[in-house]
CSV table of C-alpha atoms in Angstrom, one decimal:
chain,number,residue,atom,x,y,z
A,1,PRO,CA,107.6,130.6,57.9
A,2,GLY,CA,107.8,132.6,54.7
A,3,ASP,CA,110.9,134.1,53.0
A,4,LEU,CA,112.4,137.5,54.0
A,5,LYS,CA,110.7,140.3,52.2
A,6,TYR,CA,111.9,143.9,52.2
A,7,GLY,CA,111.7,147.1,50.2
A,8,ASP,CA,112.9,150.6,50.2
A,9,GLU,CA,111.2,154.0,49.9
A,10,VAL,CA,113.0,157.1,48.6
A,11,GLU,CA,111.5,160.6,49.1
A,12,TYR,CA,112.4,163.3,46.7
A,13,ILE,CA,112.1,167.2,46.8
A,14,LEU,CA,110.9,168.9,43.6
A,15,CYS,CA,112.6,172.1,42.9
A,16,ARG,CA,112.3,174.9,40.4
A,17,LEU,CA,115.4,176.8,39.2
A,18,ASP,CA,114.7,180.5,38.9
A,19,HIS,CA,117.7,181.5,36.7
A,20,GLU,CA,116.6,185.1,36.3
A,21,ASN,CA,116.7,185.8,40.2
A,22,LYS,CA,119.3,183.2,40.8
A,23,ARG,CA,117.4,181.2,43.3
A,24,VAL,CA,116.0,177.7,43.9
A,25,GLN,CA,112.4,177.3,45.0
A,26,CYS,CA,110.5,174.1,46.1
A,27,SER,CA,108.0,173.5,43.4
A,28,LEU,CA,104.5,172.7,44.7
A,29,ARG,CA,103.8,170.4,41.7
A,30,GLY,CA,104.3,167.1,43.4
A,31,VAL,CA,100.7,165.9,43.2
A,32,GLU,CA,100.6,166.6,39.5
A,33,LEU,CA,103.8,164.8,39.0
A,34,VAL,CA,102.9,161.7,41.1
A,35,ASN,CA,99.7,161.4,39.0
A,36,GLN,CA,101.7,161.8,35.7
A,37,LEU,CA,104.2,159.1,36.9
A,38,LYS,CA,101.4,156.7,37.9
A,39,GLU,CA,99.9,157.0,34.5
A,40,GLN,CA,103.3,156.3,32.8
A,41,GLU,CA,103.8,153.3,35.0
A,42,SER,CA,100.4,151.8,34.2
A,43,VAL,CA,101.5,151.0,30.7
A,44,MET,CA,104.4,148.8,32.1
A,45,VAL,CA,102.2,146.6,34.1
A,46,SER,CA,102.8,143.6,31.8
A,47,SER,CA,106.6,144.0,32.1
A,48,ARG,CA,108.4,141.1,33.8
A,49,ASN,CA,111.1,143.5,35.1
A,50,LEU,CA,110.8,145.2,38.5
A,51,GLN,CA,109.2,148.6,38.0
A,52,CYS,CA,108.3,151.6,40.2
A,53,THR,CA,105.4,152.9,42.2
A,54,TRP,CA,104.7,156.4,43.1
A,55,HIS,CA,103.0,158.0,46.2
A,56,PRO,CA,102.0,161.4,47.5
A,57,GLU,CA,103.8,162.7,50.6
A,58,TYR,CA,103.0,165.2,53.3
A,59,THR,CA,104.1,168.3,51.4
A,60,ALA,CA,103.2,169.4,47.9
A,61,TYR,CA,106.8,169.5,46.8
A,62,MET,CA,107.6,165.9,47.8
A,63,ILE,CA,107.1,162.6,46.0
A,64,GLU,CA,107.8,159.0,47.1
A,65,GLY,CA,109.1,156.3,44.9
A,66,THR,CA,109.2,152.6,45.7
A,67,PRO,CA,109.9,149.4,43.7
A,68,SER,CA,106.8,147.8,42.3
A,69,ASP,CA,107.5,144.6,44.3
A,70,ALA,CA,109.3,143.5,47.4
A,71,TYR,CA,112.9,142.2,47.3
A,72,GLY,CA,113.6,138.7,48.5
A,73,GLY,CA,116.2,137.1,50.7
A,74,LEU,CA,118.5,136.0,47.8
A,75,ALA,CA,121.9,137.7,47.0
A,76,GLU,CA,120.7,138.4,43.5
A,77,ASP,CA,118.0,140.7,45.1
A,78,LEU,CA,120.7,143.0,46.4
A,79,LEU,CA,121.8,143.6,42.8
A,80,LYS,CA,118.3,144.9,42.0
A,81,ILE,CA,118.3,147.8,44.5
A,82,GLU,CA,120.6,150.3,42.9
A,83,SER,CA,119.4,149.7,39.4
A,84,ASN,CA,115.8,150.2,40.6
A,85,MET,CA,116.7,153.4,42.4
A,86,ALA,CA,118.4,154.7,39.2
A,87,MET,CA,115.3,153.8,37.2
A,88,ARG,CA,113.1,155.8,39.6
A,89,ARG,CA,115.3,158.9,39.4
A,90,SER,CA,115.5,158.7,35.6
A,91,ARG,CA,111.7,158.4,35.3
A,92,ILE,CA,111.2,161.5,37.5
A,93,ILE,CA,113.7,163.5,35.6
A,94,SER,CA,111.9,162.6,32.3
A,95,ALA,CA,108.7,164.0,33.6
A,96,LEU,CA,110.2,167.3,34.9
A,97,HIS,CA,109.8,170.8,33.3
A,98,GLU,CA,113.0,172.3,31.8
A,99,ASP,CA,113.4,174.6,34.9
A,100,GLU,CA,112.9,171.8,37.5
A,101,ALA,CA,115.3,169.5,39.2
A,102,VAL,CA,114.7,166.7,41.8
A,103,LEU,CA,116.8,166.5,45.0
A,104,THR,CA,117.3,163.6,47.4
A,105,LEU,CA,118.1,166.0,50.2
A,106,THR,CA,116.8,165.7,53.8
A,107,SER,CA,115.2,169.1,54.0
A,108,PHE,CA,114.7,172.0,51.6
A,109,PRO,CA,117.2,174.6,53.1
A,110,MET,CA,115.1,177.7,52.4
A,111,LEU,CA,111.7,176.5,53.6
A,112,GLY,CA,110.1,179.2,55.8
A,113,VAL,CA,112.5,181.9,54.8
A,114,SER,CA,110.1,183.9,52.6
A,115,PRO,CA,107.0,183.5,50.3
A,116,GLN,CA,109.4,183.2,47.4
A,117,ALA,CA,110.8,180.0,48.9
A,118,THR,CA,108.1,178.1,47.0
A,119,PHE,CA,106.7,178.2,43.5
A,120,PRO,CA,104.2,179.5,43.0
A,121,PRO,CA,105.0,182.0,45.9
A,122,SER,CA,102.9,181.3,49.0
A,123,GLN,CA,102.1,183.5,51.9
A,124,PRO,CA,102.4,182.2,55.5
A,125,GLY,CA,99.3,181.1,57.4
A,126,GLY,CA,96.1,179.2,56.8
A,127,GLN,CA,93.4,177.3,58.8
A,128,PHE,CA,95.4,174.0,59.1
A,129,ALA,CA,99.0,174.9,60.2
A,130,ALA,CA,98.3,178.6,61.2
A,131,SER,CA,102.1,179.1,60.7
A,132,GLN,CA,103.8,182.4,60.8
A,133,TYR,CA,106.5,181.0,58.4
A,134,VAL,CA,104.9,178.5,56.0
A,135,SER,CA,101.7,178.6,54.0
A,136,ASP,CA,99.1,175.8,54.0
A,137,ASP,CA,99.7,175.7,50.2
A,138,VAL,CA,102.8,173.7,51.0
A,139,ILE,CA,100.7,170.9,52.5
A,140,ASN,CA,99.5,168.1,50.1
A,141,PRO,CA,95.9,168.9,49.5
A,142,HIS,CA,94.8,165.4,50.4
A,143,PRO,CA,92.4,165.6,53.5
A,144,ARG,CA,94.6,163.1,55.4
A,145,PHE,CA,97.6,165.5,55.6
A,146,GLN,CA,95.5,168.7,56.2
A,147,THR,CA,93.4,167.1,58.9
A,148,MET,CA,96.4,165.6,60.7
A,149,THR,CA,98.1,169.0,60.7
A,150,GLN,CA,95.0,170.6,62.2
A,151,ASN,CA,94.3,167.9,64.7
A,152,ILE,CA,97.8,168.0,66.2
A,153,ARG,CA,97.6,171.7,66.6
A,154,GLU,CA,94.2,171.7,68.2
A,155,ARG,CA,95.0,168.8,70.5
A,156,ARG,CA,98.1,170.7,71.8
A,157,GLY,CA,96.1,173.9,72.1
A,158,ARG,CA,98.9,175.7,70.3
A,159,ASN,CA,101.3,175.3,67.4
A,160,VAL,CA,104.1,172.9,67.5
A,161,SER,CA,107.4,174.5,68.4
A,162,MET,CA,110.9,173.4,67.4
A,163,THR,CA,114.0,175.5,68.3
A,164,VAL,CA,117.5,174.5,67.0
A,165,PRO,CA,120.7,176.4,67.9
A,166,ILE,CA,122.5,178.3,65.2
A,167,TYR,CA,126.1,177.3,64.5
A,168,ARG,CA,128.3,180.0,65.9
A,169,ASP,CA,131.4,181.4,64.4
A,170,LYS,CA,133.3,184.6,65.0
A,171,HIS,CA,130.6,186.6,63.1
A,172,PRO,CA,127.1,186.9,64.9
A,173,THR,CA,124.1,185.7,62.9
A,174,LYS,CA,121.6,188.5,62.3
A,175,VAL,CA,118.0,188.5,61.0
A,176,ASN,CA,116.4,191.8,60.2
A,177,GLY,CA,119.2,193.5,62.0
A,178,LYS,CA,118.9,191.5,65.2
A,179,GLU,CA,121.3,188.9,66.4
A,180,VAL,CA,119.7,185.5,66.8
A,181,ASN,CA,121.0,182.4,68.5
A,182,SER,CA,118.5,179.8,67.3
A,183,VAL,CA,116.1,178.8,64.5
A,184,HIS,CA,112.4,178.6,65.4
A,185,MET,CA,109.9,176.5,63.5
A,186,ASP,CA,106.2,176.3,64.2
A,187,CYS,CA,104.5,173.8,61.9
A,188,GLN,CA,104.5,170.2,60.7
A,189,ALA,CA,105.9,171.1,57.3
A,190,PHE,CA,109.4,171.6,58.8
A,191,GLY,CA,109.4,168.0,60.1
A,192,MET,CA,107.0,166.1,57.8
A,193,GLY,CA,108.4,168.0,54.9
A,194,MET,CA,111.7,166.3,55.4
A,195,CYS,CA,112.8,163.4,53.1
A,196,CYS,CA,114.7,160.2,53.8
A,197,LEU,CA,115.5,156.7,52.6
A,198,GLN,CA,113.3,154.2,54.5
A,199,VAL,CA,113.6,150.4,54.5
A,200,THR,CA,110.7,148.2,55.5
A,201,PHE,CA,111.1,144.5,56.4
A,202,GLN,CA,108.5,141.7,56.6
A,203,ALA,CA,109.5,139.3,59.3
A,204,THR,CA,108.3,135.7,59.4
A,205,SER,CA,106.9,136.0,62.9
A,206,SER,CA,106.3,138.4,65.8
A,207,SER,CA,109.3,137.1,67.6
A,208,GLU,CA,111.6,137.7,64.6
A,209,ALA,CA,110.1,141.2,64.1
A,210,ARG,CA,110.9,142.1,67.6
A,211,HIS,CA,114.5,140.7,67.4
A,212,LEU,CA,115.0,142.7,64.2
A,213,TYR,CA,113.4,145.8,65.7
A,214,ASP,CA,116.0,145.7,68.6
A,215,HIS,CA,118.9,145.5,66.2
A,216,MET,CA,117.5,148.4,64.2
A,217,ALA,CA,117.2,150.4,67.5
A,218,VAL,CA,121.0,150.1,67.9
A,219,CYS,CA,122.0,150.6,64.3
A,220,ALA,CA,119.5,153.4,63.1
A,221,PRO,CA,120.9,156.1,65.3
A,222,VAL,CA,124.4,155.3,64.1
A,223,PHE,CA,123.3,155.5,60.4
A,224,LEU,CA,121.5,158.8,61.2
A,225,ALA,CA,124.6,160.4,62.7
A,226,LEU,CA,126.8,159.2,59.8
A,227,THR,CA,124.6,160.9,57.2
A,228,ALA,CA,124.9,164.4,59.0
A,229,ALA,CA,122.5,165.4,56.3
A,230,THR,CA,120.6,168.4,57.9
A,231,PRO,CA,123.0,171.2,58.6
A,232,ILE,CA,120.7,173.9,57.2
A,233,LEU,CA,117.2,174.9,58.4
A,234,LYS,CA,115.2,178.1,57.4
A,235,GLY,CA,118.3,179.3,55.5
A,236,MET,CA,120.7,179.2,58.4
A,237,LEU,CA,123.5,176.9,59.2
A,238,VAL,CA,122.6,175.2,62.5
A,239,ASP,CA,124.6,173.5,65.3
A,240,THR,CA,123.0,170.1,64.7
A,241,ASP,CA,123.3,167.9,61.6
A,242,VAL,CA,120.4,165.5,61.7
A,243,ARG,CA,116.7,165.8,61.5
A,244,TRP,CA,115.4,163.8,64.4
A,245,ASN,CA,114.5,166.5,66.9
A,246,VAL,CA,112.7,168.5,64.4
A,247,ILE,CA,110.6,165.8,62.9
A,248,SER,CA,109.8,164.5,66.4
A,249,GLY,CA,108.7,168.0,67.6
A,250,SER,CA,106.8,168.7,64.4
A,251,VAL,CA,104.1,166.0,65.3
A,252,ASP,CA,104.3,166.4,69.1
A,253,CYS,CA,100.6,166.4,70.0
A,254,ARG,CA,101.0,166.6,73.8
A,255,THR,CA,99.0,169.1,75.8
A,256,PRO,CA,100.8,171.5,78.2
A,257,ALA,CA,99.8,169.3,81.1
A,258,GLU,CA,101.2,166.2,79.4
A,259,GLU,CA,104.4,168.0,78.8
A,260,GLY,CA,104.6,168.9,82.5
A,261,LEU,CA,104.7,172.7,82.0
A,262,GLU,CA,104.3,174.5,85.2
A,263,GLU,CA,102.2,177.4,83.8
A,264,CYS,CA,99.6,175.1,82.2
A,265,ASP,CA,95.9,174.6,83.2
A,266,PRO,CA,95.7,171.0,84.6
A,267,SER,CA,91.9,170.7,83.9
A,268,PRO,CA,91.2,167.2,82.7
A,269,ASP,CA,89.5,166.7,79.3
A,270,PRO,CA,87.6,163.3,79.3
A,271,GLU,CA,87.8,163.1,75.4
A,272,LEU,CA,91.6,162.8,75.6
A,273,ALA,CA,93.6,159.7,76.6
A,274,GLY,CA,94.7,160.2,80.2
A,275,ASP,CA,92.3,163.1,80.3
A,276,GLY,CA,95.0,165.1,78.6
A,277,VAL,CA,96.9,165.6,81.9
A,278,ARG,CA,98.9,162.4,82.5
A,279,ARG,CA,102.6,163.2,82.2
A,280,ILE,CA,104.2,162.1,79.0
A,281,SER,CA,107.9,162.4,78.9
A,282,LYS,CA,108.4,162.8,75.2
A,283,SER,CA,106.6,163.1,71.9
A,284,ARG,CA,104.7,160.1,70.8
A,285,TYR,CA,106.9,160.1,67.6
A,286,SER,CA,110.2,159.8,69.3
A,287,THR,CA,113.0,157.4,70.5
A,288,ILE,CA,112.1,154.1,72.0
A,289,SER,CA,112.2,153.4,75.7
A,290,THR,CA,112.9,149.7,75.8
A,291,TYR,CA,113.8,146.7,73.7
A,292,LEU,CA,111.0,144.4,72.6
A,293,CYS,CA,112.7,141.1,71.9
A,294,ASN,CA,111.6,138.2,74.1
A,295,CYS,CA,114.4,135.8,73.3
A,296,LYS,CA,116.2,135.5,76.7
A,297,SER,CA,115.8,131.8,77.2
A,298,GLY,CA,112.0,132.1,77.1
A,299,VAL,CA,112.0,134.8,79.7
A,300,ASN,CA,109.5,137.5,78.7
A,301,PRO,CA,111.2,140.9,79.5
A,302,HIS,CA,107.8,142.7,79.5
A,303,THR,CA,107.1,141.2,82.9
A,304,SER,CA,110.4,142.0,84.4
A,305,THR,CA,110.8,145.6,83.2
A,306,CYS,CA,109.1,148.9,83.5
A,307,LEU,CA,107.8,150.7,80.5
A,308,LEU,CA,105.8,153.9,79.9
A,309,TYR,CA,102.3,153.5,81.1
A,310,THR,CA,99.8,154.3,78.4
A,311,SER,CA,96.6,153.1,79.7
A,312,ASP,CA,94.4,153.4,82.8
A,313,ALA,CA,94.9,149.6,83.1
A,314,ALA,CA,98.3,150.5,84.7
A,315,ASP,CA,96.6,149.9,88.1
A,316,GLU,CA,96.1,146.2,87.4
A,317,GLU,CA,98.4,143.6,88.7
A,318,ASP,CA,99.3,141.7,85.6
A,319,SER,CA,101.2,142.8,82.7
A,320,VAL,CA,99.6,143.3,79.2
A,321,ASP,CA,101.8,142.5,76.3
A,322,LEU,CA,100.8,144.4,73.1
A,323,GLY,CA,104.1,144.5,71.4
A,324,GLY,CA,105.5,146.6,74.2
A,325,ARG,CA,103.0,149.5,73.8
A,326,ARG,CA,101.2,148.8,77.0
A,327,ILE,CA,103.0,147.4,80.0
A,328,ILE,CA,101.3,147.3,83.4
A,329,LYS,CA,103.4,145.8,86.1
A,330,LYS,CA,106.4,147.6,87.4
A,331,LYS,CA,109.2,145.2,88.5
A,332,LYS,CA,112.4,147.1,88.0
A,333,LYS,CA,113.7,150.3,86.6
A,334,ILE,CA,115.3,150.3,83.1
A,335,GLN,CA,117.3,153.2,81.5
A,336,SER,CA,115.5,154.9,78.6
A,337,ILE,CA,117.4,154.7,75.2
A,338,GLY,CA,117.6,158.3,74.1
A,339,TRP,CA,119.8,159.3,71.3
A,340,GLY,CA,119.3,162.9,71.2
A,341,MET,CA,119.5,163.3,67.5
């Protein structure tokens, strides 16, 4: 077995400060900035110190920074993390225009409020997201992101739809003179345009990876709740404080039949998995439904528990172990792990 390897990814929001109108806009200059940072980084390849790497993200106002190499399992590697994060931020700042700033914030609070929420201003709509709030100009122009957006919308047969309750105090919240109780969002940018700190581990084996995965399944929701980092969406204070339901809903590709909507047309589509009508209880990008570790004295939990069926092979007698993604044989009922965040 090899040594433990891990690394972090920090996503940043690029902002423009409009001092004349006293507002902050998300700057759609992320792709340009990533290319500039990559070019600067290339001259430091020969350095013996840990450097940085830069990557595009879903929206044109996001950039992602990572260390140039993985951290190891020694205590001294822990001492490299903060200094490398500080190095990344300083290098981004050095490449900004005078009227720009970079934020490590989960979501841009004013996204979807008006065309002036972005710089340059952008009108809602477009062939990929077809949003009534956000322009396709917000999406990174790389075909990967545009195509993913369009494919999810077309598979669903409609736009994604996320609704979050507004925080209520003694004064009612009004939009255009009408009282509103919730914030509605209708495109991927509201979820995939959110930023976070991610940590990736390289385990020494499949068994170790499953064991680590199960521990993360317990810890991650607690970390998420502790951050309480998403109290504002579309310019309004909301009655939730984490991003999970929004980001999960923003990539929910289920058809109406898969969601179990009563008013839907249940006609099967042979080009879709399960003909597009098999009931799926939640977004594919969602909470987990079971633990994966097979460390109970050699007993494989996959043959003694019931997981979500994701294949026509569900009619077979024996179980199929593909990392917990396809399980066939139903032995007993287990409770889904749903965190509701």
